[in-house]
Every structure is written in C-alpha cells, then in structure tokens.
C-alpha cells in the first residue's frame, strides 16, 4: 500500500468517548452542530478508521480539554492512545493538556509521550483562556520540545461558542497567530502546527510559516473553497513546504474537504507536499530532504 495522505487534524466523535465526558459535553456538541445547521452525529472510531484506510490515508486524532475554564470533564488521553493501538495502520494521536494545571500538565506531557502519542493538541487558547507566549507556560513547551512532541494550536476564528450569548465565553484574542511567533522563536526545536486558515489573521500565520522553520500551518476547519486567496497563493509559491492536509473531520466531512481541495489551483508537486510529504517530515516519519 502506498500512503496517499496524512490528515493531521481529526477529532473523535465516538459515542463511547462522549459518554465518558458526561451530559454537558453532549449539550455543547449539539449546540455547535445547531449553529452550523448540521446534524450532531456521532461517528465511531471504527468507521473513522475505515474512511482513512479505504483511501490509503492516515489520520492524527486530536483531543481537547479546558476543565479549568469550563469545568467540563475531559476525554482521557488514554482513549486516544488505546484507539491508536487498535488501529496502528491508520491512526496516530495527540494528547490534550490544560495549561493552567501547571506541573500536572507537564507530567501529562511526559505521559503522552510514554503512551506512544506524537503530539499535544489541539490546544485551544480561546477556550482555555491563555496566551501561548506567557512565560508561565514555558515549562510546558520546554517539556514538549524535550520529548520531541509536536504541538498543535487552534488559531483564528473559533466555531466553539459561535452565535451563543457571549460566544459561550470563548475569547478570540488568545488565538492570534503572532502569539505563537514568540514560542517558535524561543523553542526552535519545537515543531508547532498553527491550525486552520487563522482568519482574521491569515497574513500573520503565513508570515510566521515563512519566517520560522519550526512553524507549520494546517488547512483544516474550512472548506478549501473558502480559503482566503492569499493563503492559496502563498502556499502555492513561498511556503509549499509548510502547509499540511488537515480536515477537522468529522465537523467538516473528510470527503467534502478532499473534493474542494481538488478544485484549488495548486501545482501538482505542491499538492503532494501538502497531502503527505510535509507531514512525514513534521512527524519524523522520514528523513527530511532539505
Ligand atoms: Zn481548532
């Protein structure tokens, strides 16, 4: 089998996982689905594995937590690790941390590595209410760098809380990509993935991707049809080695992302870099050629 792609940004919507988190997590999930006028569907990890296997693709499962801010019970990282172990041909995984838990979060990073996961994410500063470049959190990025774990941050507009009173307490200012530029500068061996097109700060993430070798962007969460033109233009010219295939599935269905990505005016070699080569490099699955 020839691997055709690695989706670096995939969420777990398995009913078993949701049940572990309790009714409030289910309510938030349904609220978000309502806002985006779609069905709040569960998708088993078995079905999800099959979606990728049938396309000769792999997927990186991400996890999130924000208990300090919301009080919501997080999905244990063990669920992600067990899922990866069940489907090692298809899945890799990332573990979640709540930065406000300090030393506990640092130890969880060590445990994430021990469990065989490849990164930390999705960190969501808008939901977790923290500035990634606040020095109080530097011990976490230092540990991640030491463990060789990739760190994936949500950036830009947040679907979470959209259209609800007060945006559900979600604060967009924390998700400005420029905050991650400090982290990329201060931890040059830490690989950072800045998720989504980062709107309304798209130009910032493009500039940082061009400037910092350890800073990547993923193209998840938006249908490629609606990508800002500057994103498509720069990925196709100056930063083809820095953009990663990511869908944000199942919120944005995988087949829709792939079909719309097909329509973008990208050079064939750039397409190949985005779909596979860049991810192989980020996750150390092959020796970098440059
Ligand atoms: Zn996100």
PDB file of N, CA and C and ligand atoms in Angstrom, residues 9 122 154 196, ligand 1:
ATOM      1  N   UNK A   9      -5.376  16.608  11.437  1.00  0.00           N
ATOM      2  CA  UNK A   9      -6.302  17.276  12.366  1.00  0.00           C
ATOM      3  C   UNK A   9      -7.679  16.607  12.330  1.00  0.00           C
ATOM      4  N   UNK A 122      -5.499  19.169  20.424  1.00  0.00           N
ATOM      5  CA  UNK A 122      -5.461  20.523  19.998  1.00  0.00           C
ATOM      6  C   UNK A 122      -5.543  21.450  21.208  1.00  0.00           C
ATOM      7  N   UNK A 154      -4.974  25.655  18.056  1.00  0.00           N
ATOM      8  CA  UNK A 154      -6.044  26.285  17.307  1.00  0.00           C
ATOM      9  C   UNK A 154      -5.643  27.731  17.055  1.00  0.00           C
ATOM     10  N   UNK A 196      -5.843  25.672  11.111  1.00  0.00           N
ATOM     11  CA  UNK A 196      -6.880  26.435  10.387  1.00  0.00           C
ATOM     12  C   UNK A 196      -6.274  27.621   9.602  1.00  0.00           C
TER      13      UNK A 196
HETATM   14 ZN1  LIG B   1      -9.424  24.188  16.058  1.00  0.00          ZN
END
